[in-house]
Amino acid sequence: MKKDIFHYALSAFVVGGMALSFASCSDNDLAANQGGSNDALVRFSVNDVQSEAIARGAAMTRGAITPGLGNNDLAGQKLAAHSNRNLNVCFIETAVEGVNPVKADAHTRAEIETTISGDFSSTGIRGVAATSILTTPEWFKAAKTKSNGELYTPIRWSIFQPWARFYAVYPSKDSYSKLTINDMTSADNAPSVDFTVEPNVRDQKDFMTACTGNVNYAKQFEQPTTSLDFRHALTAIRFAVGQNLSWSKVIDKVEIRNAIMKSKYKLSSEFSGTGAAWDNTGATRGTATLSGLSVSTSQNPNATIMGNTGDNFTFYMIPQELTGNGVVAYVHFTDNTEITATLKGEWKAGTTRTLKLSETNSNWSYVLTPTDPSRAAKYDETTSQPYGITSYRTAPDGTTQAVAWKVVGYDANGDGTFSMAEKPAWLTSLSKTEGDGGTAADQGTATLKKADLIDFFKQRNDGLKHATVLGSSSAPYDLSLHDHNGNTTLRNTANSYLISAPGHYRIPLVYGNAIENGVTNDKSYISHAPTGNSKVLYNFKDHAGHNIDNPWIEKTNGGANASVDGAEVVWADAANLVSSLSIAHDGGDTFLDFEVKESDIQSGNAVVAVKKGSTIVWSWHLWFAPKDALDKIPVTNHQGVVYNFTKETLGWKPTQWTGTTYTSARTVKVKVEQTVANNGTKAYTVINIIQNPGGVKKGATTLYQFGRKDAFPGVASSALATNSHFTENAGDNMSIMNGILNPGKFYTYGSNWSSNYSYYNLWSADNTTTGFNDNFVVKTVYDPCPAGFKMPASNAFTGFTTTGQDGGATNVDGTRDWQTYQSNFGHNFWTNSSKTAAINFPASGYLHYSNGSLNGVGDSGCYWSAVPKYSSDGCYLFFNLSYVKTLNENYRTYGFAARPVSE
């Protein structure tokens, strides 16, 4: 069955369409639902009871937000917990009125932002008198309504049926598929809603309802006052980390198990909201999960576990009786420690409960909870999203009292120490550095400096042009006698050479890495694998199919290739990168000489070949990039093995590149402390202010078919220099000889690959295995990497997910965000578990196995390893925005990128 990389790549980048549907209706239907053409339109005044109550300063008055709450409904408690590691732990549960309530500053109370920020569904019933409003047939049902109270499809009052009652449900049934608004019957006095809580907390929605009570269209053509006061119907549940934990672990998942997840809610028929209730008869139970976390118990005291930084997720749960029903809170840690606690009491609608992990002897009466900005600021934003601090203490009888708080320090370098002097220059100020506290959060924003954009593309090319000229026409600079930093070495040859300055250059006519440290490296072309294996190429071949028995092209096979007399540029992705190619003889050895002019040098790639007559006998890749492109970045894989990757992917050529001076999000931790001590210790917590990097990064890398040395362009054929010879679909003609003779031909999938190119050791001379391992790779003369580097082992990429497996949580520095992914042209993978450094892998796409077409540039990254998976497949790394496959395999015929590792 054909394998296609699009199976993995496209899912994350599908853009949704928009469809319109139409239904016909008769004039009688219209008459039943509409008034006269001049009658007033039905529209609503939309209010959020919670926001208005807090704005009036009523947040501390019980029942102002959620009517009918008693003292016991908000009483705190200590819940016994159990651990599979015998930890001394419990949950301290506290409750406040409101769903994640946020305090309004005095100067903003006239401009309260309602939580009804999207569409809702409204239903109307009507009648000729207040006592004869009929529930059936409904005037209109679940009509899509804008957040400002305006119906998408206009409906008019009728003076002949001037009494009405309206109901509203948020979110609209169109935006939340797990919500069903039921038909009303004559026995009903209000609609009911079948509501299901999403099991993945990241997908959950808040649920609010409202009723206008009876409304009278008393005077024709004049709109009556029609108010909808929305109230929360769910209970918000948050988990938090206590301050006094004596053990350090990392939370990666929290769950609420065996809770009611699907039930029926009966709306109130009163404006006050009284009478609304959940009917949990026949309800369905299940588990709500928030996974993919990384919350340290030692580094995040009092932190609310609401997702990773910037996510702010809350469990939105159906109110229910807990005692005796086996509802369990569950916390999982990365070391497989588990903590469970059976919940007691009752969840009430319109309240927020916080379950804080604590030592069993903890004083739990003081509560300090931070809320980070809902997202990181963009590089050019000067104001962050709001942050929040909730600070109060709870008496044994449930009475709450505000506790003042203030900012006491900053940590900008991530060392865990805080001081006021460490506030970074890019954080200009915080609008709120202290507050009175309370059960509703004090809110503030950070004022930030806009980061300047730098043109890295111009810097890179200017650096190449202005570098010191190397060599001369009479004394060319021998690339094989210098490392990438320009230091003199013994001769080291390769199939790829880095050029970082204008000049006159020379490379020896040597097969790949057949010379290392000045001596013959015959292990690069003679395998020492056990004999008798048909999948092992024991003697590597030249262009004529003869065994290579000498490093020098003209000296192998008794001089059969003597008299190499020509050279050419096979292809180049920029004009005039290489000029004046010639064959030179020096001391019995043969070289390819060429010039790189200051006026022409720029980031790019070229493939050059030497010929005997019209026959190409070998070719090399010339990569024009800064010296530091081959600097080493240590990366520790999931198995604990360190691989020293090159700083840049082989053949990286930026085409557009602007950015900030920082490439990863910059963070400052702000330490907040309560001003009142609890048993001699003041509670503290941390809020995180983050500013993302900015800019645009686009480019290409060279691409390779598995086992071939030949670099292929990662740009469209139309972007190649004039007189380039690249055939993207050369048919099913692959063989070792054809590959060497035709370095500009991309051979497509077919039987010739299986019969002529299915060896296991083309990039690792002694390899006899397939699949994923950390076995030592012996570089071969077909390896495409520069001197001192080789193709990586097949396990080299396993550290790029948390599990080391395909599809595990991605170990990336901020690039799960689409904008950041685009700005970095791929992923910034963490190099080790400490997450202090990252390595960029460009999403440079691939050449398709069946026709050589270029695909996925900017969307997906594909990187070969040195080891095959099967006779027909190679092992490789695949990634896109949301998915990483560290242990993937696909046809050898694909053109994928190469990321060398140090030998």
PDB file of N, CA, C and O in Angstrom, residues 263-304:
ATOM      1  N   SER A 263     -26.152  15.339  32.120  1.00  0.00           N
ATOM      2  CA  SER A 263     -27.357  15.455  32.927  1.00  0.00           C
ATOM      3  C   SER A 263     -28.310  16.443  32.259  1.00  0.00           C
ATOM      4  O   SER A 263     -28.019  16.988  31.184  1.00  0.00           O
ATOM      5  N   LYS A 264     -29.434  16.669  32.945  1.00  0.00           N
ATOM      6  CA  LYS A 264     -30.463  17.564  32.415  1.00  0.00           C
ATOM      7  C   LYS A 264     -30.579  18.783  33.334  1.00  0.00           C
ATOM      8  O   LYS A 264     -30.631  18.653  34.562  1.00  0.00           O
ATOM      9  N   TYR A 265     -30.646  19.944  32.725  1.00  0.00           N
ATOM     10  CA  TYR A 265     -30.775  21.197  33.479  1.00  0.00           C
ATOM     11  C   TYR A 265     -32.097  21.858  33.120  1.00  0.00           C
ATOM     12  O   TYR A 265     -32.396  22.076  31.935  1.00  0.00           O
ATOM     13  N   LYS A 266     -32.900  22.155  34.125  1.00  0.00           N
ATOM     14  CA  LYS A 266     -34.177  22.838  33.924  1.00  0.00           C
ATOM     15  C   LYS A 266     -33.977  24.319  34.208  1.00  0.00           C
ATOM     16  O   LYS A 266     -33.562  24.710  35.309  1.00  0.00           O
ATOM     17  N   LEU A 267     -34.253  25.159  33.202  1.00  0.00           N
ATOM     18  CA  LEU A 267     -34.067  26.591  33.352  1.00  0.00           C
ATOM     19  C   LEU A 267     -35.123  27.180  34.284  1.00  0.00           C
ATOM     20  O   LEU A 267     -36.227  26.635  34.429  1.00  0.00           O
ATOM     21  N   SER A 268     -34.809  28.299  34.883  1.00  0.00           N
ATOM     22  CA  SER A 268     -35.768  29.058  35.676  1.00  0.00           C
ATOM     23  C   SER A 268     -36.745  29.759  34.747  1.00  0.00           C
ATOM     24  O   SER A 268     -36.414  30.119  33.612  1.00  0.00           O
ATOM     25  N   SER A 269     -37.957  29.968  35.248  1.00  0.00           N
ATOM     26  CA  SER A 269     -38.932  30.782  34.503  1.00  0.00           C
ATOM     27  C   SER A 269     -39.061  32.171  35.115  1.00  0.00           C
ATOM     28  O   SER A 269     -39.963  32.920  34.769  1.00  0.00           O
ATOM     29  N   GLU A 270     -38.141  32.489  36.031  1.00  0.00           N
ATOM     30  CA  GLU A 270     -38.162  33.774  36.721  1.00  0.00           C
ATOM     31  C   GLU A 270     -36.920  34.587  36.361  1.00  0.00           C
ATOM     32  O   GLU A 270     -35.838  34.035  36.150  1.00  0.00           O
ATOM     33  N   PHE A 271     -37.095  35.899  36.340  1.00  0.00           N
ATOM     34  CA  PHE A 271     -35.963  36.778  36.061  1.00  0.00           C
ATOM     35  C   PHE A 271     -34.871  36.606  37.111  1.00  0.00           C
ATOM     36  O   PHE A 271     -33.671  36.713  36.817  1.00  0.00           O
ATOM     37  N   SER A 272     -35.257  36.299  38.336  1.00  0.00           N
ATOM     38  CA  SER A 272     -34.297  36.163  39.437  1.00  0.00           C
ATOM     39  C   SER A 272     -33.472  34.885  39.339  1.00  0.00           C
ATOM     40  O   SER A 272     -32.493  34.725  40.077  1.00  0.00           O
ATOM     41  N   GLY A 273     -33.868  33.972  38.500  1.00  0.00           N
ATOM     42  CA  GLY A 273     -33.147  32.717  38.360  1.00  0.00           C
ATOM     43  C   GLY A 273     -33.580  31.646  39.330  1.00  0.00           C
ATOM     44  O   GLY A 273     -33.043  30.520  39.292  1.00  0.00           O
ATOM     45  N   THR A 274     -34.539  31.940  40.204  1.00  0.00           N
ATOM     46  CA  THR A 274     -34.973  30.939  41.174  1.00  0.00           C
ATOM     47  C   THR A 274     -35.692  29.800  40.466  1.00  0.00           C
ATOM     48  O   THR A 274     -36.394  29.998  39.473  1.00  0.00           O
ATOM     49  N   GLY A 275     -35.541  28.616  41.002  1.00  0.00           N
ATOM     50  CA  GLY A 275     -36.200  27.449  40.441  1.00  0.00           C
ATOM     51  C   GLY A 275     -35.375  26.673  39.441  1.00  0.00           C
ATOM     52  O   GLY A 275     -35.705  25.535  39.109  1.00  0.00           O
ATOM     53  N   ALA A 276     -34.296  27.264  38.941  1.00  0.00           N
ATOM     54  CA  ALA A 276     -33.427  26.522  38.018  1.00  0.00           C
ATOM     55  C   ALA A 276     -32.734  25.408  38.798  1.00  0.00           C
ATOM     56  O   ALA A 276     -32.319  25.601  39.947  1.00  0.00           O
ATOM     57  N   ALA A 277     -32.611  24.244  38.178  1.00  0.00           N
ATOM     58  CA  ALA A 277     -32.027  23.117  38.914  1.00  0.00           C
ATOM     59  C   ALA A 277     -31.570  22.033  37.958  1.00  0.00           C
ATOM     60  O   ALA A 277     -32.070  21.906  36.830  1.00  0.00           O
ATOM     61  N   TRP A 278     -30.606  21.267  38.450  1.00  0.00           N
ATOM     62  CA  TRP A 278     -30.149  20.080  37.715  1.00  0.00           C
ATOM     63  C   TRP A 278     -30.973  18.880  38.165  1.00  0.00           C
ATOM     64  O   TRP A 278     -31.201  18.675  39.360  1.00  0.00           O
ATOM     65  N   ASP A 279     -31.394  18.079  37.201  1.00  0.00           N
ATOM     66  CA  ASP A 279     -32.068  16.812  37.475  1.00  0.00           C
ATOM     67  C   ASP A 279     -31.099  15.702  37.102  1.00  0.00           C
ATOM     68  O   ASP A 279     -30.938  15.368  35.934  1.00  0.00           O
ATOM     69  N   ASN A 280     -30.414  15.157  38.119  1.00  0.00           N
ATOM     70  CA  ASN A 280     -29.377  14.158  37.857  1.00  0.00           C
ATOM     71  C   ASN A 280     -29.909  12.723  37.847  1.00  0.00           C
ATOM     72  O   ASN A 280     -29.134  11.768  37.872  1.00  0.00           O
ATOM     73  N   THR A 281     -31.239  12.599  37.774  1.00  0.00           N
ATOM     74  CA  THR A 281     -31.825  11.267  37.638  1.00  0.00           C
ATOM     75  C   THR A 281     -31.400  10.663  36.297  1.00  0.00           C
ATOM     76  O   THR A 281     -31.588  11.273  35.243  1.00  0.00           O
ATOM     77  N   GLY A 282     -30.812   9.494  36.339  1.00  0.00           N
ATOM     78  CA  GLY A 282     -30.375   8.856  35.106  1.00  0.00           C
ATOM     79  C   GLY A 282     -29.156   9.491  34.474  1.00  0.00           C
ATOM     80  O   GLY A 282     -28.868   9.267  33.295  1.00  0.00           O
ATOM     81  N   ALA A 283     -28.421  10.291  35.249  1.00  0.00           N
ATOM     82  CA  ALA A 283     -27.228  10.960  34.712  1.00  0.00           C
ATOM     83  C   ALA A 283     -26.132   9.947  34.382  1.00  0.00           C
ATOM     84  O   ALA A 283     -26.109   8.829  34.910  1.00  0.00           O
ATOM     85  N   THR A 284     -25.211  10.360  33.531  1.00  0.00           N
ATOM     86  CA  THR A 284     -24.092   9.519  33.106  1.00  0.00           C
ATOM     87  C   THR A 284     -22.817   9.989  33.788  1.00  0.00           C
ATOM     88  O   THR A 284     -22.532  11.187  33.833  1.00  0.00           O
ATOM     89  N   ARG A 285     -22.050   9.031  34.323  1.00  0.00           N
ATOM     90  CA  ARG A 285     -20.799   9.364  34.998  1.00  0.00           C
ATOM     91  C   ARG A 285     -19.604   9.105  34.089  1.00  0.00           C
ATOM     92  O   ARG A 285     -19.673   8.309  33.150  1.00  0.00           O
ATOM     93  N   GLY A 286     -18.487   9.762  34.413  1.00  0.00           N
ATOM     94  CA  GLY A 286     -17.274   9.576  33.625  1.00  0.00           C
ATOM     95  C   GLY A 286     -16.112  10.329  34.262  1.00  0.00           C
ATOM     96  O   GLY A 286     -16.147  10.714  35.429  1.00  0.00           O
ATOM     97  N   THR A 287     -15.076  10.578  33.467  1.00  0.00           N
ATOM     98  CA  THR A 287     -13.843  11.199  33.956  1.00  0.00           C
ATOM     99  C   THR A 287     -13.520  12.451  33.146  1.00  0.00           C
ATOM    100  O   THR A 287     -13.599  12.436  31.916  1.00  0.00           O
ATOM    101  N   ALA A 288     -13.156  13.506  33.849  1.00  0.00           N
ATOM    102  CA  ALA A 288     -12.662  14.728  33.208  1.00  0.00           C
ATOM    103  C   ALA A 288     -11.149  14.794  33.425  1.00  0.00           C
ATOM    104  O   ALA A 288     -10.685  14.626  34.561  1.00  0.00           O
ATOM    105  N   THR A 289     -10.392  15.022  32.341  1.00  0.00           N
ATOM    106  CA  THR A 289      -8.931  14.915  32.393  1.00  0.00           C
ATOM    107  C   THR A 289      -8.272  16.179  31.860  1.00  0.00           C
ATOM    108  O   THR A 289      -8.665  16.705  30.812  1.00  0.00           O
ATOM    109  N   LEU A 290      -7.264  16.655  32.575  1.00  0.00           N
ATOM    110  CA  LEU A 290      -6.378  17.707  32.085  1.00  0.00           C
ATOM    111  C   LEU A 290      -4.978  17.120  32.058  1.00  0.00           C
ATOM    112  O   LEU A 290      -4.362  16.882  33.099  1.00  0.00           O
ATOM    113  N   SER A 291      -4.476  16.827  30.864  1.00  0.00           N
ATOM    114  CA  SER A 291      -3.176  16.164  30.723  1.00  0.00           C
ATOM    115  C   SER A 291      -2.201  17.073  29.985  1.00  0.00           C
ATOM    116  O   SER A 291      -2.521  18.199  29.625  1.00  0.00           O
ATOM    117  N   GLY A 292      -0.997  16.548  29.755  1.00  0.00           N
ATOM    118  CA  GLY A 292       0.027  17.334  29.074  1.00  0.00           C
ATOM    119  C   GLY A 292       0.570  18.469  29.913  1.00  0.00           C
ATOM    120  O   GLY A 292       1.024  19.485  29.388  1.00  0.00           O
ATOM    121  N   LEU A 293       0.558  18.307  31.248  1.00  0.00           N
ATOM    122  CA  LEU A 293       1.026  19.357  32.146  1.00  0.00           C
ATOM    123  C   LEU A 293       2.504  19.183  32.468  1.00  0.00           C
ATOM    124  O   LEU A 293       3.095  18.139  32.218  1.00  0.00           O
ATOM    125  N   SER A 294       3.079  20.204  33.033  1.00  0.00           N
ATOM    126  CA  SER A 294       4.437  20.134  33.567  1.00  0.00           C
ATOM    127  C   SER A 294       4.541  21.157  34.690  1.00  0.00           C
ATOM    128  O   SER A 294       5.076  22.242  34.529  1.00  0.00           O
ATOM    129  N   VAL A 295       3.992  20.791  35.858  1.00  0.00           N
ATOM    130  CA  VAL A 295       3.904  21.700  37.001  1.00  0.00           C
ATOM    131  C   VAL A 295       4.740  21.139  38.140  1.00  0.00           C
ATOM    132  O   VAL A 295       4.436  20.078  38.678  1.00  0.00           O
ATOM    133  N   SER A 296       5.804  21.832  38.478  1.00  0.00           N
ATOM    134  CA  SER A 296       6.694  21.390  39.550  1.00  0.00           C
ATOM    135  C   SER A 296       6.112  21.786  40.903  1.00  0.00           C
ATOM    136  O   SER A 296       5.716  22.933  41.113  1.00  0.00           O
ATOM    137  N   THR A 297       6.091  20.834  41.842  1.00  0.00           N
ATOM    138  CA  THR A 297       5.563  21.142  43.167  1.00  0.00           C
ATOM    139  C   THR A 297       6.509  22.011  43.977  1.00  0.00           C
ATOM    140  O   THR A 297       6.092  22.670  44.921  1.00  0.00           O
ATOM    141  N   SER A 298       7.788  22.024  43.593  1.00  0.00           N
ATOM    142  CA  SER A 298       8.754  22.824  44.343  1.00  0.00           C
ATOM    143  C   SER A 298       8.947  24.210  43.747  1.00  0.00           C
ATOM    144  O   SER A 298       9.289  25.149  44.453  1.00  0.00           O
ATOM    145  N   GLN A 299       8.731  24.342  42.449  1.00  0.00           N
ATOM    146  CA  GLN A 299       8.989  25.619  41.791  1.00  0.00           C
ATOM    147  C   GLN A 299       7.731  26.455  41.606  1.00  0.00           C
ATOM    148  O   GLN A 299       7.792  27.594  41.181  1.00  0.00           O
ATOM    149  N   ASN A 300       6.569  25.898  41.919  1.00  0.00           N
ATOM    150  CA  ASN A 300       5.319  26.610  41.681  1.00  0.00           C
ATOM    151  C   ASN A 300       4.434  26.622  42.927  1.00  0.00           C
ATOM    152  O   ASN A 300       3.305  26.137  42.914  1.00  0.00           O
ATOM    153  N   PRO A 301       4.913  27.133  44.058  1.00  0.00           N
ATOM    154  CA  PRO A 301       4.084  27.133  45.263  1.00  0.00           C
ATOM    155  C   PRO A 301       2.815  27.942  45.062  1.00  0.00           C
ATOM    156  O   PRO A 301       2.844  29.030  44.486  1.00  0.00           O
ATOM    157  N   ASN A 302       1.711  27.375  45.519  1.00  0.00           N
ATOM    158  CA  ASN A 302       0.392  28.007  45.431  1.00  0.00           C
ATOM    159  C   ASN A 302      -0.084  28.218  43.999  1.00  0.00           C
ATOM    160  O   ASN A 302      -1.057  28.931  43.769  1.00  0.00           O
ATOM    161  N   ALA A 303       0.606  27.636  43.035  1.00  0.00           N
ATOM    162  CA  ALA A 303       0.193  27.804  41.645  1.00  0.00           C
ATOM    163  C   ALA A 303      -1.060  26.992  41.375  1.00  0.00           C
ATOM    164  O   ALA A 303      -1.203  25.860  41.827  1.00  0.00           O
ATOM    165  N   THR A 304      -1.972  27.572  40.626  1.00  0.00           N
ATOM    166  CA  THR A 304      -3.156  26.850  40.199  1.00  0.00           C
ATOM    167  C   THR A 304      -2.804  26.009  38.982  1.00  0.00           C
ATOM    168  O   THR A 304      -2.223  26.513  38.020  1.00  0.00           O
TER     169      THR A 304
END
